[in-house]
Short mmCIF file of C-alpha atoms and ligand atoms in Angstrom, two decimals:
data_model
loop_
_atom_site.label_atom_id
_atom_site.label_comp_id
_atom_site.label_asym_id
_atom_site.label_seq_id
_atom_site.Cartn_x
_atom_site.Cartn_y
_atom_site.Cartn_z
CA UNK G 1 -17.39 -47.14 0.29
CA UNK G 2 -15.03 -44.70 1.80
CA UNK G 3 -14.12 -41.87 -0.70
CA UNK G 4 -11.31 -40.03 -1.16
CA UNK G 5 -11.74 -36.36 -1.62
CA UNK G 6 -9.23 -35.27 -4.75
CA UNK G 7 -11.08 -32.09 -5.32
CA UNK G 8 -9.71 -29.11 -6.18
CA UNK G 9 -11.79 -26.30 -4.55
CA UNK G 10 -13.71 -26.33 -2.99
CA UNK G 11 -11.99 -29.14 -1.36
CA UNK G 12 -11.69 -31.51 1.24
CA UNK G 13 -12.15 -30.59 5.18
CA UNK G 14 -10.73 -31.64 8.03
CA UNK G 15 -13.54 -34.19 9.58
CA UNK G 16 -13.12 -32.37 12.66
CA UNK G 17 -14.27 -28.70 10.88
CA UNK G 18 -17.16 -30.60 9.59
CA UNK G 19 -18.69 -32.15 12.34
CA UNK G 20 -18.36 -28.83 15.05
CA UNK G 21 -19.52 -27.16 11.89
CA UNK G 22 -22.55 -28.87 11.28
CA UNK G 23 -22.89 -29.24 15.08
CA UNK G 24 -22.81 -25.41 14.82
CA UNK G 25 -25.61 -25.37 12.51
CA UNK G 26 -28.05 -27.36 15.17
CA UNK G 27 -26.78 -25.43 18.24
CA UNK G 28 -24.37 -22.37 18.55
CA UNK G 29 -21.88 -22.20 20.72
CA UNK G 30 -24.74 -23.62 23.68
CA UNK G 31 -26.94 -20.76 22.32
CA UNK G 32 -29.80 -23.05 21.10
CA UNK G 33 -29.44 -20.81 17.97
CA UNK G 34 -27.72 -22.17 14.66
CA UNK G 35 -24.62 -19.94 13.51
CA UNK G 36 -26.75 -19.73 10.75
CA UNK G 37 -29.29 -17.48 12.77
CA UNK G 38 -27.18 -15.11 15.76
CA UNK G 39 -26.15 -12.10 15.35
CA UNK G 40 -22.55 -11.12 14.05
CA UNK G 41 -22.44 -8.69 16.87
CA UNK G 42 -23.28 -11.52 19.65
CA UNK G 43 -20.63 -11.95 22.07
CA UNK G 44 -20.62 -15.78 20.82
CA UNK G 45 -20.07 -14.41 17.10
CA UNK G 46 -17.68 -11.72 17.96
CA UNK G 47 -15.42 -14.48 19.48
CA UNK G 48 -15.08 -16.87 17.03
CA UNK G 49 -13.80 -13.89 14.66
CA UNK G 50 -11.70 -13.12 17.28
CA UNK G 51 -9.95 -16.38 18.11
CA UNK G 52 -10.07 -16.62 14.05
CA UNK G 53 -7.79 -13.95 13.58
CA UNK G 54 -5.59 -14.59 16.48
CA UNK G 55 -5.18 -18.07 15.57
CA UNK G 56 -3.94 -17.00 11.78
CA UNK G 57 -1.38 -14.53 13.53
CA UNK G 58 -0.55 -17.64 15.91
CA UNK G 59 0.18 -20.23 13.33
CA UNK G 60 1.52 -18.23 10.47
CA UNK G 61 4.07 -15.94 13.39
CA UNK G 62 2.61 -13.11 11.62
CA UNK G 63 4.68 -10.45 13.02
CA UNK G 64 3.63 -6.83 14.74
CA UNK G 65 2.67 -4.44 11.98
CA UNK G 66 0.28 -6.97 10.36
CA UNK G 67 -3.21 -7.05 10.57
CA UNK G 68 -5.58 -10.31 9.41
CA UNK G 69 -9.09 -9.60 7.80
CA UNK G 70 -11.53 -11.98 6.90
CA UNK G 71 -13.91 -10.53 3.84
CA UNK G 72 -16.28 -11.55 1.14
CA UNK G 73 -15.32 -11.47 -2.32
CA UNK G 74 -13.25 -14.20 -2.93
CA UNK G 75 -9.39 -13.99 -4.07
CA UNK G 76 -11.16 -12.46 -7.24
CA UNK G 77 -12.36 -9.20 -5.80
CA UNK G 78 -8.07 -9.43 -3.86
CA UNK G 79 -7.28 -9.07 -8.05
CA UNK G 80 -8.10 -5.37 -7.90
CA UNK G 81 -8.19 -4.60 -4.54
CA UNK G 82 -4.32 -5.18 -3.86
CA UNK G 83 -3.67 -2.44 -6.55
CA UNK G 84 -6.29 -0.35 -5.39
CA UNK G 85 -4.96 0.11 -2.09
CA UNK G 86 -0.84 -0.65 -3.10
CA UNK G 87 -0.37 0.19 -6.80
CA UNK G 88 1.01 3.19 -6.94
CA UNK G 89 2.64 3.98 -10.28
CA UNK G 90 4.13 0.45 -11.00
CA UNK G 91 3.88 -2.84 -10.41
CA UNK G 92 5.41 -6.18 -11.60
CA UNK G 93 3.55 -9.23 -11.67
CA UNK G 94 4.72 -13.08 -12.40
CA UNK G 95 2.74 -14.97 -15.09
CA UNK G 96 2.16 -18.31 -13.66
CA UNK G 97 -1.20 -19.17 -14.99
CA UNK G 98 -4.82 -18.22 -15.34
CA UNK G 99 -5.27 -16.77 -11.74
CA UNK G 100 -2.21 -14.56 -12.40
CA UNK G 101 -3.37 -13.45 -15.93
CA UNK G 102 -6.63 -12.24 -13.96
CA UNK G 103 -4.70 -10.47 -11.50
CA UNK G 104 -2.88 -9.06 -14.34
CA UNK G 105 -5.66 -7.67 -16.08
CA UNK G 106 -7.39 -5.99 -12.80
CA UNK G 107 -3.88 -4.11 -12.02
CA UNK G 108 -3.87 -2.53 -15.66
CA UNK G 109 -6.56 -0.64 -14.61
CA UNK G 110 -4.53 1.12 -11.64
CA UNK G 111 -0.90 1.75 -13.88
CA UNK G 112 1.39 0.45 -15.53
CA UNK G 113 2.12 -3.29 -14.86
CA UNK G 114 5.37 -5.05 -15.50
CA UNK G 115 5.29 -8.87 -16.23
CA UNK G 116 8.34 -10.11 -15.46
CA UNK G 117 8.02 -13.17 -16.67
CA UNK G 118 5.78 -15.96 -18.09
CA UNK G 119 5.62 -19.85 -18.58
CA UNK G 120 2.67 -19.41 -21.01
CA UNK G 121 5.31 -21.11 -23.64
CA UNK G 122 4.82 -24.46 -22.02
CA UNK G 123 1.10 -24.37 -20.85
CA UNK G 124 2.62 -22.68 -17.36
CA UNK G 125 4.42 -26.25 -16.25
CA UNK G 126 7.05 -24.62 -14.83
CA UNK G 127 8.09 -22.05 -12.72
CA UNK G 128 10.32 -19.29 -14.72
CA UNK G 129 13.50 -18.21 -12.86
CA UNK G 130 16.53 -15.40 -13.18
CA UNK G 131 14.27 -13.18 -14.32
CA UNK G 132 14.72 -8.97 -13.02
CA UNK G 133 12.05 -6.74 -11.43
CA UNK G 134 12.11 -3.12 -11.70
CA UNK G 135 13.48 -1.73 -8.83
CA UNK G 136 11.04 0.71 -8.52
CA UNK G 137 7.93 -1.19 -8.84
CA UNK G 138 5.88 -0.87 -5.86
CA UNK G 139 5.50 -4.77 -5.36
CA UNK G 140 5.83 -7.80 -7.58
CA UNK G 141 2.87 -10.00 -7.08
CA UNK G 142 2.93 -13.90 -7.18
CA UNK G 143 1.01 -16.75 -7.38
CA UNK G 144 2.81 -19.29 -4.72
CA UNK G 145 0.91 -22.08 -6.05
CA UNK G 146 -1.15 -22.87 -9.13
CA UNK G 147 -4.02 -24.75 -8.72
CA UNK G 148 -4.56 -25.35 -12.34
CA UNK G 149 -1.76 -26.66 -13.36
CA UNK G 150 0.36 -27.80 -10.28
CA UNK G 151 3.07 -25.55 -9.82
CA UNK G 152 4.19 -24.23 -6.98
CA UNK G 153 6.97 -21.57 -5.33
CA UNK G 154 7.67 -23.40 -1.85
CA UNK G 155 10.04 -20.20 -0.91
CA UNK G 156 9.66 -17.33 0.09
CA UNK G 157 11.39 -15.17 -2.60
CA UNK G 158 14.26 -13.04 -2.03
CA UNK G 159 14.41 -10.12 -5.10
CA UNK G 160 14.96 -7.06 -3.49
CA UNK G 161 11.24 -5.92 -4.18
CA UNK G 162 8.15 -6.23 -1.56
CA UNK G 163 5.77 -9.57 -2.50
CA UNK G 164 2.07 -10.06 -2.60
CA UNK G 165 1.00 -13.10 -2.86
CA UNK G 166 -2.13 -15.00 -3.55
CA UNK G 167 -1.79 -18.28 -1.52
CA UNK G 168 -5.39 -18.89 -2.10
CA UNK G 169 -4.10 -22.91 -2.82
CA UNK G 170 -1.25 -23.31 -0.50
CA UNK G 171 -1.78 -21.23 2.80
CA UNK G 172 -1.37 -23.23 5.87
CA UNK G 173 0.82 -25.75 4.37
CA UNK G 174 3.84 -24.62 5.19
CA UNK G 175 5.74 -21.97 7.52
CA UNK G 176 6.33 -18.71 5.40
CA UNK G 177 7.75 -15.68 6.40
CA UNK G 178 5.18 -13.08 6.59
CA UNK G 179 7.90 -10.21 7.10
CA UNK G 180 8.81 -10.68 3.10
CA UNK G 181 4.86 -9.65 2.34
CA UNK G 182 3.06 -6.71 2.25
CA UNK G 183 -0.28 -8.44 1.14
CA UNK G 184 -0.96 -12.59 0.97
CA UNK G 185 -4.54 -13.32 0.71
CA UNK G 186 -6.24 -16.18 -0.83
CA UNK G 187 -10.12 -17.62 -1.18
CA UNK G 188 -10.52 -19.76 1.71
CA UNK G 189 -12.08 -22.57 -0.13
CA UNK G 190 -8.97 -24.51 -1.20
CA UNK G 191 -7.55 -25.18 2.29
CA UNK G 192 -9.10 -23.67 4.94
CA UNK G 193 -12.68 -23.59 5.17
CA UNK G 194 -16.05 -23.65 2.68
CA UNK G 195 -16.08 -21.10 -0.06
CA UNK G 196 -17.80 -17.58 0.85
CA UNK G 197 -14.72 -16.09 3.05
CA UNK G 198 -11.59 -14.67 1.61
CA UNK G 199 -8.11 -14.31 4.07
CA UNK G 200 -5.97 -10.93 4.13
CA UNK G 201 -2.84 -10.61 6.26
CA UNK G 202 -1.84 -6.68 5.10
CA UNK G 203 0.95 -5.00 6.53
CA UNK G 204 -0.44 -1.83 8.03
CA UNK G 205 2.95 0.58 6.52
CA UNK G 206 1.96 -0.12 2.96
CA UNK G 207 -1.18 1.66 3.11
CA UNK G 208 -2.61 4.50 2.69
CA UNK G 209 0.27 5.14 0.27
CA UNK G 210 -1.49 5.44 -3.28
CA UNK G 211 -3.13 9.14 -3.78
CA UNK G 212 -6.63 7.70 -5.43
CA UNK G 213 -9.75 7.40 -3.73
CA UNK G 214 -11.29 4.02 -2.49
CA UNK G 215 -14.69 3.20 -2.31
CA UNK G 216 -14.79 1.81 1.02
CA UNK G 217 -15.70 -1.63 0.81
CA UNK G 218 -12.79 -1.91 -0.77
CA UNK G 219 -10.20 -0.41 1.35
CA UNK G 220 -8.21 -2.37 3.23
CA UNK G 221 -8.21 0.19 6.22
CA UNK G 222 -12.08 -0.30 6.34
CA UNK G 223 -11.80 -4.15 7.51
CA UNK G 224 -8.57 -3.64 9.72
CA UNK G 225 -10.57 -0.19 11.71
CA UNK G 226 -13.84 -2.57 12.15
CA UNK G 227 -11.79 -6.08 12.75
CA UNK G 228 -13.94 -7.62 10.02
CA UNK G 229 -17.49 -6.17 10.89
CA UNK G 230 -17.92 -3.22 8.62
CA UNK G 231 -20.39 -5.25 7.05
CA UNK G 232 -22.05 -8.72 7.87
CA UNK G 233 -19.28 -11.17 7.69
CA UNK G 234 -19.66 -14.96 6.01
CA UNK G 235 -20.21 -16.24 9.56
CA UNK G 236 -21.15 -19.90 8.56
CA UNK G 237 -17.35 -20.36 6.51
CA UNK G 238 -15.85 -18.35 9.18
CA UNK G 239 -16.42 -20.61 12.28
CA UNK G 240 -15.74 -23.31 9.64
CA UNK G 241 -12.30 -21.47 9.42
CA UNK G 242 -12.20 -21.24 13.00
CA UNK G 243 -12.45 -25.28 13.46
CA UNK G 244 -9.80 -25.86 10.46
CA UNK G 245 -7.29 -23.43 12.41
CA UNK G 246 -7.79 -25.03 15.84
CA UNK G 247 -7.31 -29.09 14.21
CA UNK G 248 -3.94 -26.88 12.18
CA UNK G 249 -2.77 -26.37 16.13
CA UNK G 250 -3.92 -29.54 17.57
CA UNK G 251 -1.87 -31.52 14.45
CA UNK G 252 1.60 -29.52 15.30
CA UNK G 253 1.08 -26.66 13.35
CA UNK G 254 1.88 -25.70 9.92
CA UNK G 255 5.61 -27.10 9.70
CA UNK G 256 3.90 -30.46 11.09
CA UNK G 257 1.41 -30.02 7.89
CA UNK G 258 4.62 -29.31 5.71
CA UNK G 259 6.26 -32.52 6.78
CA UNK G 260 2.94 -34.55 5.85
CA UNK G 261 2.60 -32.82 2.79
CA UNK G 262 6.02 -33.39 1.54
CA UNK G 263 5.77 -37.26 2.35
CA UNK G 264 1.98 -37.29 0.69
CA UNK G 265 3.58 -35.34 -2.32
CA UNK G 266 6.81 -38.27 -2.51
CA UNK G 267 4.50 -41.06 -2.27
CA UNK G 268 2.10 -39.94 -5.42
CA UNK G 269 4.87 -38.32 -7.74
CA UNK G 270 7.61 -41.57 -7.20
CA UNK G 271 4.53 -43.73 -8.60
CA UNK G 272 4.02 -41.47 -11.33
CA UNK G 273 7.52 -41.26 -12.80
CA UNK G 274 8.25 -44.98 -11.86
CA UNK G 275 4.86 -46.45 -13.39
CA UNK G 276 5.67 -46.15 -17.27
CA UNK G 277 1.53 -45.54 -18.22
CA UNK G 278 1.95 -42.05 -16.21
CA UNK G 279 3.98 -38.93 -15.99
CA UNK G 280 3.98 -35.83 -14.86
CA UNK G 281 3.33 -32.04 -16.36
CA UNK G 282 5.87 -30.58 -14.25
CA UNK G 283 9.20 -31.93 -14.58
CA UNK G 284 11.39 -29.78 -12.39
CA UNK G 285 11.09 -31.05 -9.10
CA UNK G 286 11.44 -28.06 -7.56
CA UNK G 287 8.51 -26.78 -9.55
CA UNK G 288 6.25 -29.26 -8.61
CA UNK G 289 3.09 -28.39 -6.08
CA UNK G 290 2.91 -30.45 -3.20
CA UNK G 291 -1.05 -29.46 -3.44
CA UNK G 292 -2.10 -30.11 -6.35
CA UNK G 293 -0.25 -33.40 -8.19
CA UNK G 294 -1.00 -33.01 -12.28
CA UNK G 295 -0.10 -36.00 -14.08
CA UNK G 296 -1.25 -37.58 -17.85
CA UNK G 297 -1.14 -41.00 -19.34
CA UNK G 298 2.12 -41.61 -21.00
CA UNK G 299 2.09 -40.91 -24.94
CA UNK G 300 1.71 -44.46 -25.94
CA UNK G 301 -1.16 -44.90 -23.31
CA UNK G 302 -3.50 -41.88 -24.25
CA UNK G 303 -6.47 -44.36 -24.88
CA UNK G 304 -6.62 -45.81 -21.68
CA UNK G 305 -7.54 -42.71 -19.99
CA UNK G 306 -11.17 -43.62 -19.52
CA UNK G 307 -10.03 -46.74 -17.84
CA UNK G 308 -7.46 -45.73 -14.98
CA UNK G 309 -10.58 -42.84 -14.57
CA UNK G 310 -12.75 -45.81 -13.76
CA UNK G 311 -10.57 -47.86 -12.12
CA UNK G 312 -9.68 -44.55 -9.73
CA UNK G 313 -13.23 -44.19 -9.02
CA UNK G 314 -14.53 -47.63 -8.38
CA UNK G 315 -11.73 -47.64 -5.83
CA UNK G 316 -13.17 -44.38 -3.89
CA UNK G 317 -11.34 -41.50 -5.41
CA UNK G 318 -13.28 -38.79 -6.62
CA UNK G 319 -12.38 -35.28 -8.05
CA UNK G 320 -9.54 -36.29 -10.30
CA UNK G 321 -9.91 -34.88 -13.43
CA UNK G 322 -7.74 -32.61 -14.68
CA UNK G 323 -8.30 -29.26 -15.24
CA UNK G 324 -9.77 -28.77 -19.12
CA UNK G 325 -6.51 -26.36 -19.95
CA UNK G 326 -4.46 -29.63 -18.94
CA UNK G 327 -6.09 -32.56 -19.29
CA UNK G 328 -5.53 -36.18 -17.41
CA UNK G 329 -5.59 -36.23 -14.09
CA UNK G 330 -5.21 -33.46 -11.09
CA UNK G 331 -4.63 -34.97 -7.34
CA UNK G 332 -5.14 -32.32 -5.07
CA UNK G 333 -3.53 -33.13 -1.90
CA UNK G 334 -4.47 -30.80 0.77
CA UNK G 335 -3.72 -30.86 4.58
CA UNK G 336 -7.04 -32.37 5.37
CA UNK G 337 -6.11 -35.38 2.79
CA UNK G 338 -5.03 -38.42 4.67
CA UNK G 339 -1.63 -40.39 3.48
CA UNK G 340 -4.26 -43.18 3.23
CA UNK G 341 -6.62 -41.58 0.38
CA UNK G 342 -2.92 -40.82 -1.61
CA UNK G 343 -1.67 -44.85 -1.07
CA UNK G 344 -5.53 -46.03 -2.20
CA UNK G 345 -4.90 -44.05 -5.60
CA UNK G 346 -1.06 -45.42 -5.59
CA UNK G 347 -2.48 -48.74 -5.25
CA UNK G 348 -4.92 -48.09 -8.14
CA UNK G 349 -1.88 -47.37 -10.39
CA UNK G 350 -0.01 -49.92 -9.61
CA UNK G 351 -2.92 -52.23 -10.21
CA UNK G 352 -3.74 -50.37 -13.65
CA UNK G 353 0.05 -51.52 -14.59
CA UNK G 354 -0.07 -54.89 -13.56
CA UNK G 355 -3.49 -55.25 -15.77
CA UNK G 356 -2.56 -53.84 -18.58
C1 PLP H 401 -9.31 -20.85 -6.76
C2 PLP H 401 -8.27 -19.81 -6.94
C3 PLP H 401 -8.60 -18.46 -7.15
C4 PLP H 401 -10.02 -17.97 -7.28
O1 PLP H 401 -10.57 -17.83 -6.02
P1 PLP H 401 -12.05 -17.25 -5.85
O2 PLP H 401 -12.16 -17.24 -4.36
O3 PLP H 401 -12.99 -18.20 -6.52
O4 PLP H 401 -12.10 -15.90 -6.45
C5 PLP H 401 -7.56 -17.55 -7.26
N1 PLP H 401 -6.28 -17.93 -7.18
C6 PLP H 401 -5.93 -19.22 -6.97
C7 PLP H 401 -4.48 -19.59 -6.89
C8 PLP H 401 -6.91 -20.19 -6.86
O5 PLP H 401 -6.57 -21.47 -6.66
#
């Protein structure tokens, strides 16, 4: 039977990724080497990280003064390294889950962090708003989307303070303006490309601003002087990358993906606050993730959990479950989902009504 990939990270892949990937694996680039086994300094390598990068700037209009790394570490080690390289006396954060409370708690260790505000009341299912920055703090970091819980800032904010954000959940899906940024970096796992290579796009003024020392690794400037060689890069997940960012160009680009992802996003959350054995965690449609859909069995219909789970499943969809800090059910709808895997698990809802 055909599945349909729900996960939440790692996460589904364009077919397209996966097949020159594996492809890749057998025979490099005509090399009669796997990508597996070639140098990173091989003219063959050396171009896919090139076209890599270029194709980031290309579909994101990264403007000039930006530079895009691809390193190890995950959007974890991005938790301290942003403050490493940024923080220098101050910095505001937004509280919009468990990834931000990590980021939080690597940034103490760098000076003093403001956080501006938190959802934590209500299990982060919204997004808090009106809330003031410091003007003096030397960047207020976000979390555009959270994974976890399925909230999601689809703008690109406008406070009067320079933004980092991780986008480790959302990147690609929609057209953002880079110029608003001085750091966005994310784990490439969600939507790009298999887990083991983390995106940067760092704008080159806000460096070498902070007066501490950084161990070189990580320092942004290290990654941006070698264009991602200082050390042996993930090369399997980035020509993975490489294959998800060509298919991005070939589909129309990212505001293509952001008109697909809006009409994926209708489809599942109409069915969930139409179909009276579901709702949703996050009520405020303008809070809701068009990534990752959270929804829970209506009060009255706790007990039938188990079932729509089985019904869901014997119909192909796999990866549902909802985070343990939120229970029920998480869709994640990436850009490599097809409309079709979001109307089979529609259809499995309605069905679930109609039988019970
Ligand atoms: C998955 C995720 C992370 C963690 O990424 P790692 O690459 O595993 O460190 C951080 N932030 C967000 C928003 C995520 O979804």
């Amino acid at each position: 039977m055909k599945k349909h990939n729900f996960y939440a990270g790692p996460s589904i892949l364009p077919e397209y990724t996966i097949k020159n990937t594996a492809e890749a694996v057998v025979n490099f680039a005509g090399t009669g080497l796997s990508v597996m086994e070639v140098s990173h300094r091989s003219k063959e390598f050396v171009a896919v990280m090139d076209e890599a990068i270029s194709l980031v700037k290309e579909l994101l209009d990264v403007p000039a003064g930006y530079e895009v790394i691809f390193v190890g570490g995950g959007a974890s080690t991005q938790f301290c390294m942003v403050p490493f390289n940024l923080l220098k006396t101050k910095a505001a954060y937004l509280n919009t889950g468990a990834w931000s409370t990590k980021a939080i708690k690597e940034a103490k260790f760098f000076g003093e962090v403001v956080e501006v505000a938190s959802s934590k009341d209500k299990n982060f299912n919204y997004i808090p708003k009106g809330f003031d920055v410091p003007a003096d703090a030397d960047y207020l970091h976000i979390t555009s989307n959270n994974t976890i819980y399925g909230t999601e800032i689809k703008t690109d904010l406008d406070l009067g303070v320079r933004l980092v954000a991780d986008m480790s959940s959302d990147i690609f899906s929609r057209p953002i303006d880079v110029s608003k940024y001085d750091v966005i970096y994310g784990g490439a796992q969600k939507n790009l490309a298999p887990a083991g290579v983390t995106f940067v796009i760092v704008k080159q003024d806000a460096l070498g601003k902070v007066d501490r020392a950084i161990p070189t690794m990580l320092d942004y400037r290290t990654h941006i002087d070698k264009e991602s060689m200082f050390n042996t890069p993930p090369a399997l997940p980035v020509f993975a990358a490489l294959q998800t960012l060509k298919w991005l160009k070939n589909m129309g680009g990212v505001a293509e993906m952001q008109k697909k992802n809006i009409e994926k996003a209708a489809l599942l959350y109409d069915e969930i606050d139409s179909n009276k054995f579901f709702k949703a965690t996050v009520e405020a449609e303008e809070d809701r993730s068009l990534m990752n859909i959270c929804f829970v069995m209506n009060d009255e219909y706790v007990e039938l959990e188990k079932d729509f789970m089985e019904l869901a499943t014997s119909k192909g969809c796999v990866g549902i479950k909802g985070h343990r800090s939120v229970g029920g059910f998480r869709a994640s709808t990436y850009n490599a989902l097809p409309k079709e895997s979001v109307e089979v698990l529609v259809a499995a809802m309605k069905e679930f009504a109609s039988k019970h």
